[in-house]
PDB file of C-alpha atoms in Angstrom:
ATOM      1  CA  MET A1351     -55.585  50.842  18.838  1.00 52.00           C
ATOM      2  CA  ASN A1352     -55.762  48.296  16.045  1.00 66.00           C
ATOM      3  CA  TRP A1353     -52.712  46.728  14.397  1.00 61.00           C
ATOM      4  CA  PHE A1354     -52.872  49.014  11.338  1.00 65.00           C
ATOM      5  CA  GLU A1355     -52.719  52.149  13.492  1.00 66.00           C
ATOM      6  CA  GLN A1356     -49.891  50.632  15.504  1.00 62.00           C
ATOM      7  CA  LEU A1357     -47.989  49.886  12.326  1.00 60.00           C
ATOM      8  CA  PHE A1358     -47.934  53.550  11.312  1.00 65.00           C
ATOM      9  CA  SER A1359     -47.513  55.092  14.786  1.00 71.00           C
ATOM     10  CA  ARG A1360     -44.328  53.239  15.720  1.00 71.00           C
ATOM     11  CA  ARG A1361     -42.207  56.322  16.363  1.00 74.00           C
ATOM     12  CA  ARG A1362     -44.674  57.670  18.898  1.00 78.00           C
ATOM     13  CA  LEU A1363     -44.916  54.273  20.623  1.00 77.00           C
ATOM     14  CA  TYR A1364     -41.139  53.870  20.659  1.00 79.00           C
ATOM     15  CA  ASN A1365     -40.678  57.396  22.065  1.00 82.00           C
ATOM     16  CA  ASP A1366     -43.281  56.679  24.741  1.00 83.00           C
ATOM     17  CA  LEU A1367     -41.425  53.505  25.685  1.00 83.00           C
ATOM     18  CA  SER A1368     -38.093  55.340  25.910  1.00 87.00           C
ATOM     19  CA  GLU A1369     -39.639  58.075  28.050  1.00 90.00           C
ATOM     20  CA  GLU A1370     -41.224  55.502  30.380  1.00 89.00           C
ATOM     21  CA  ILE A1371     -37.971  53.591  30.809  1.00 88.00           C
ATOM     22  CA  GLN A1372     -36.124  56.864  31.512  1.00 90.00           C
ATOM     23  CA  ALA A1373     -38.820  57.825  34.034  1.00 92.00           C
ATOM     24  CA  HIS A1374     -38.359  54.497  35.875  1.00 89.00           C
ATOM     25  CA  LEU A1375     -34.593  54.980  35.844  1.00 90.00           C
ATOM     26  CA  GLU A1376     -34.920  58.531  37.195  1.00 92.00           C
ATOM     27  CA  GLU A1377     -37.344  57.299  39.848  1.00 93.00           C
ATOM     28  CA  LYS A1378     -34.806  54.721  41.007  1.00 90.00           C
ATOM     29  CA  ILE A1379     -32.042  57.351  41.054  1.00 90.00           C
ATOM     30  CA  GLU A1380     -34.204  59.706  43.134  1.00 92.00           C
ATOM     31  CA  GLU A1381     -35.037  56.848  45.509  1.00 91.00           C
ATOM     32  CA  LEU A1382     -31.328  56.108  46.018  1.00 90.00           C
ATOM     33  CA  VAL A1383     -30.500  59.806  46.445  1.00 92.00           C
ATOM     34  CA  ALA A1384     -33.301  60.097  49.011  1.00 93.00           C
ATOM     35  CA  SER A1385     -31.747  57.206  50.963  1.00 91.00           C
ATOM     36  CA  GLY A1386     -28.526  59.245  51.303  1.00 91.00           C
ATOM     37  CA  MET A1387     -26.420  58.115  48.348  1.00 90.00           C
ATOM     38  CA  PRO A1388     -24.603  60.801  46.302  1.00 92.00           C
ATOM     39  CA  ARG A1389     -26.241  61.500  42.911  1.00 90.00           C
ATOM     40  CA  LYS A1390     -23.315  60.190  40.825  1.00 92.00           C
ATOM     41  CA  GLU A1391     -23.153  56.906  42.752  1.00 91.00           C
ATOM     42  CA  ALA A1392     -26.949  56.641  42.744  1.00 90.00           C
ATOM     43  CA  THR A1393     -26.995  57.004  38.939  1.00 90.00           C
ATOM     44  CA  ALA A1394     -24.364  54.274  38.519  1.00 91.00           C
ATOM     45  CA  ALA A1395     -26.141  51.965  40.985  1.00 91.00           C
ATOM     46  CA  ALA A1396     -29.527  52.522  39.328  1.00 89.00           C
ATOM     47  CA  ARG A1397     -28.083  51.788  35.894  1.00 88.00           C
ATOM     48  CA  ARG A1398     -26.431  48.613  37.202  1.00 89.00           C
ATOM     49  CA  GLU A1399     -29.653  47.460  38.820  1.00 88.00           C
ATOM     50  CA  PHE A1400     -31.844  48.443  35.929  1.00 83.00           C
ATOM     51  CA  GLY A1401     -29.628  46.872  33.261  1.00 84.00           C
ATOM     52  CA  ASN A1402     -28.836  47.890  29.683  1.00 86.00           C
ATOM     53  CA  VAL A1403     -31.452  50.531  28.818  1.00 84.00           C
ATOM     54  CA  THR A1404     -30.937  50.192  25.059  1.00 83.00           C
ATOM     55  CA  LEU A1405     -31.352  46.422  25.204  1.00 85.00           C
ATOM     56  CA  ILE A1406     -34.512  46.756  27.289  1.00 84.00           C
ATOM     57  CA  GLU A1407     -35.923  49.238  24.757  1.00 83.00           C
ATOM     58  CA  GLU A1408     -35.104  46.896  21.873  1.00 82.00           C
ATOM     59  CA  ASP A1409     -36.764  43.972  23.656  1.00 82.00           C
ATOM     60  CA  GLY A1410     -39.857  46.089  24.289  1.00 78.00           C
ATOM     61  CA  ARG A1411     -39.998  47.184  20.662  1.00 74.00           C
ATOM     62  CA  ALA A1412     -39.626  43.598  19.485  1.00 74.00           C
ATOM     63  CA  LEU A1413     -42.834  42.703  21.313  1.00 74.00           C
ATOM     64  CA  TRP A1414     -44.806  45.280  19.308  1.00 69.00           C
ATOM     65  CA  ARG A1415     -43.358  44.467  15.915  1.00 68.00           C
ATOM     66  CA  TRP A1416     -45.032  42.990  12.890  1.00 71.00           C
ATOM     67  CA  PRO A1417     -41.714  41.895  11.370  1.00 74.00           C
ATOM     68  CA  SER A1418     -42.872  40.716   7.973  1.00 80.00           C
ATOM     69  CA  ILE A1419     -45.013  43.777   7.259  1.00 79.00           C
ATOM     70  CA  GLU A1420     -42.541  46.256   8.723  1.00 77.00           C
ATOM     71  CA  ASN A1421     -39.581  44.723   6.886  1.00 83.00           C
ATOM     72  CA  PHE A1422     -41.555  44.770   3.641  1.00 89.00           C
ATOM     73  CA  LEU A1423     -42.446  48.455   4.086  1.00 86.00           C
ATOM     74  CA  MET A1424     -38.831  49.311   4.967  1.00 88.00           C
ATOM     75  CA  ASP A1425     -37.631  47.462   1.860  1.00 94.00           C
ATOM     76  CA  ILE A1426     -40.139  49.346  -0.316  1.00 94.00           C
ATOM     77  CA  ARG A1427     -39.047  52.712   1.125  1.00 93.00           C
ATOM     78  CA  TYR A1428     -35.378  51.842   0.595  1.00 95.00           C
ATOM     79  CA  ALA A1429     -36.018  50.681  -2.974  1.00 92.00           C
ATOM     80  CA  LEU A1430     -37.914  53.882  -3.817  1.00 92.00           C
ATOM     81  CA  ARG A1431     -35.098  56.011  -2.376  1.00 94.00           C
ATOM     82  CA  MET A1432     -32.511  54.143  -4.434  1.00 92.00           C
ATOM     83  CA  LEU A1433     -34.595  54.337  -7.607  1.00 91.00           C
ATOM     84  CA  ARG A1434     -35.089  58.086  -7.118  1.00 93.00           C
ATOM     85  CA  LYS A1435     -31.341  58.522  -6.618  1.00 95.00           C
ATOM     86  CA  ASN A1436     -30.419  56.904  -9.965  1.00 93.00           C
ATOM     87  CA  PRO A1437     -32.963  57.724 -12.734  1.00 93.00           C
ATOM     88  CA  SER A1438     -31.089  55.936 -15.539  1.00 94.00           C
ATOM     89  CA  PHE A1439     -31.057  52.668 -13.598  1.00 92.00           C
ATOM     90  CA  THR A1440     -34.732  53.223 -12.809  1.00 94.00           C
ATOM     91  CA  ALA A1441     -35.538  53.590 -16.515  1.00 95.00           C
ATOM     92  CA  VAL A1442     -33.625  50.400 -17.366  1.00 95.00           C
ATOM     93  CA  ALA A1443     -35.289  48.502 -14.499  1.00 92.00           C
ATOM     94  CA  VAL A1444     -38.785  49.646 -15.514  1.00 94.00           C
ATOM     95  CA  LEU A1445     -38.128  48.801 -19.178  1.00 97.00           C
ATOM     96  CA  THR A1446     -36.797  45.359 -18.206  1.00 97.00           C
ATOM     97  CA  LEU A1447     -39.833  44.685 -16.044  1.00 96.00           C
ATOM     98  CA  ALA A1448     -42.186  45.853 -18.804  1.00 97.00           C
ATOM     99  CA  LEU A1449     -40.517  43.587 -21.370  1.00 97.00           C
ATOM    100  CA  GLY A1450     -40.501  40.656 -18.956  1.00 97.00           C
ATOM    101  CA  ILE A1451     -44.161  41.080 -18.066  1.00 97.00           C
ATOM    102  CA  GLY A1452     -45.126  41.537 -21.727  1.00 97.00           C
ATOM    103  CA  ALA A1453     -43.167  38.464 -22.826  1.00 97.00           C
ATOM    104  CA  ASN A1454     -44.625  36.428 -19.976  1.00 97.00           C
ATOM    105  CA  ALA A1455     -48.170  37.485 -20.872  1.00 96.00           C
ATOM    106  CA  SER A1456     -47.728  36.682 -24.548  1.00 95.00           C
ATOM    107  CA  ILE A1457     -46.134  33.281 -23.871  1.00 95.00           C
ATOM    108  CA  PHE A1458     -48.876  32.425 -21.400  1.00 94.00           C
ATOM    109  CA  GLY A1459     -51.470  33.443 -23.995  1.00 91.00           C
ATOM    110  CA  LEU A1460     -49.829  31.135 -26.532  1.00 88.00           C
ATOM    111  CA  VAL A1461     -49.567  28.232 -24.081  1.00 88.00           C
ATOM    112  CA  ASP A1462     -53.144  28.802 -22.945  1.00 88.00           C
ATOM    113  CA  SER A1463     -54.544  28.758 -26.454  1.00 81.00           C
ATOM    114  CA  ALA A1464     -52.375  25.863 -27.696  1.00 76.00           C
ATOM    115  CA  PHE A1465     -52.207  23.509 -24.702  1.00 79.00           C
ATOM    116  CA  LEU A1466     -54.657  24.432 -21.972  1.00 78.00           C
ATOM    117  CA  ARG A1467     -57.765  24.941 -24.057  1.00 78.00           C
ATOM    118  CA  GLY A1468     -59.098  22.409 -26.511  1.00 72.00           C
ATOM    119  CA  LEU A1469     -58.206  22.607 -30.160  1.00 70.00           C
ATOM    120  CA  PRO A1470     -60.624  24.634 -32.287  1.00 75.00           C
ATOM    121  CA  PHE A1471     -61.744  21.605 -34.308  1.00 77.00           C
ATOM    122  CA  ARG A1472     -65.011  19.737 -34.247  1.00 83.00           C
ATOM    123  CA  GLU A1473     -63.455  16.344 -33.396  1.00 82.00           C
ATOM    124  CA  PRO A1474     -59.885  16.938 -32.212  1.00 76.00           C
ATOM    125  CA  ASP A1475     -59.405  13.296 -31.135  1.00 79.00           C
ATOM    126  CA  ARG A1476     -59.623  12.239 -34.791  1.00 81.00           C
ATOM    127  CA  LEU A1477     -56.670  14.403 -35.872  1.00 81.00           C
ATOM    128  CA  VAL A1478     -53.659  12.503 -37.192  1.00 82.00           C
ATOM    129  CA  HIS A1479     -50.037  13.335 -37.876  1.00 82.00           C
ATOM    130  CA  ILE A1480     -48.454  11.979 -41.019  1.00 84.00           C
ATOM    131  CA  TRP A1481     -44.842  10.853 -40.977  1.00 86.00           C
ATOM    132  CA  THR A1482     -42.577   9.741 -43.773  1.00 84.00           C
ATOM    133  CA  ILE A1483     -40.055   6.987 -43.144  1.00 85.00           C
ATOM    134  CA  GLU A1484     -36.721   7.393 -44.857  1.00 84.00           C
ATOM    135  CA  ALA A1485     -34.607   4.482 -46.097  1.00 84.00           C
ATOM    136  CA  ASP A1486     -32.463   4.640 -42.954  1.00 86.00           C
ATOM    137  CA  GLY A1487     -35.593   4.371 -40.735  1.00 84.00           C
ATOM    138  CA  ASP A1488     -35.770   8.021 -39.645  1.00 88.00           C
ATOM    139  CA  LEU A1489     -39.202   9.597 -39.210  1.00 88.00           C
ATOM    140  CA  HIS A1490     -39.804  13.005 -40.804  1.00 86.00           C
ATOM    141  CA  THR A1491     -42.720  15.331 -41.316  1.00 86.00           C
ATOM    142  CA  PRO A1492     -43.540  15.250 -45.028  1.00 87.00           C
ATOM    143  CA  THR A1493     -42.615  18.122 -47.266  1.00 88.00           C
ATOM    144  CA  PRO A1494     -45.512  20.032 -48.839  1.00 90.00           C
ATOM    145  CA  THR A1495     -45.156  18.088 -52.090  1.00 90.00           C
ATOM    146  CA  GLN A1496     -45.093  14.741 -50.242  1.00 85.00           C
ATOM    147  CA  TYR A1497     -48.142  15.798 -48.227  1.00 85.00           C
ATOM    148  CA  GLN A1498     -49.975  16.754 -51.413  1.00 88.00           C
ATOM    149  CA  ALA A1499     -49.135  13.372 -52.938  1.00 86.00           C
ATOM    150  CA  VAL A1500     -50.426  11.530 -49.819  1.00 82.00           C
ATOM    151  CA  ARG A1501     -53.587  13.610 -49.890  1.00 83.00           C
ATOM    152  CA  GLU A1502     -54.292  12.871 -53.541  1.00 87.00           C
ATOM    153  CA  ASP A1503     -53.409   9.150 -53.439  1.00 86.00           C
ATOM    154  CA  SER A1504     -54.913   8.197 -50.084  1.00 82.00           C
ATOM    155  CA  LYS A1505     -58.465   6.944 -49.745  1.00 80.00           C
ATOM    156  CA  SER A1506     -58.352   6.752 -45.904  1.00 75.00           C
ATOM    157  CA  PHE A1507     -58.317  10.462 -45.228  1.00 65.00           C
TER     158      PHE A1507
END
């Protein structure tokens, strides 16, 4: 049996384990009864010797587990049950996810086109930014009229 089949046949495996442990316990009880011990005392003695049956079952199940996959599938099942139970919350959650994914895609598209890809100019390394310097020394982007004046008066550009 491969791991995928084991993942989806857990209940059968766990039931088989429980039945096998119970069979061993019953076998020990019958052995003690056959040696002359009363059934009630034999049951108590077998349980003492055998140990905590539930703990042994849990330890056996832990050996077969794929914790990350099983926990993920249990979380998905729980989430689907909760979403089915409250449709208004489900609608809000789906709308929030849709808006978040849409906003993320559009922002990534903008960042990709503006920063990650080259500028759509023939020689982008020759682009310049014009600043105006005020009397107090502050740098500012020129207003459209100042830009037009620089464009008309400048021989460098």
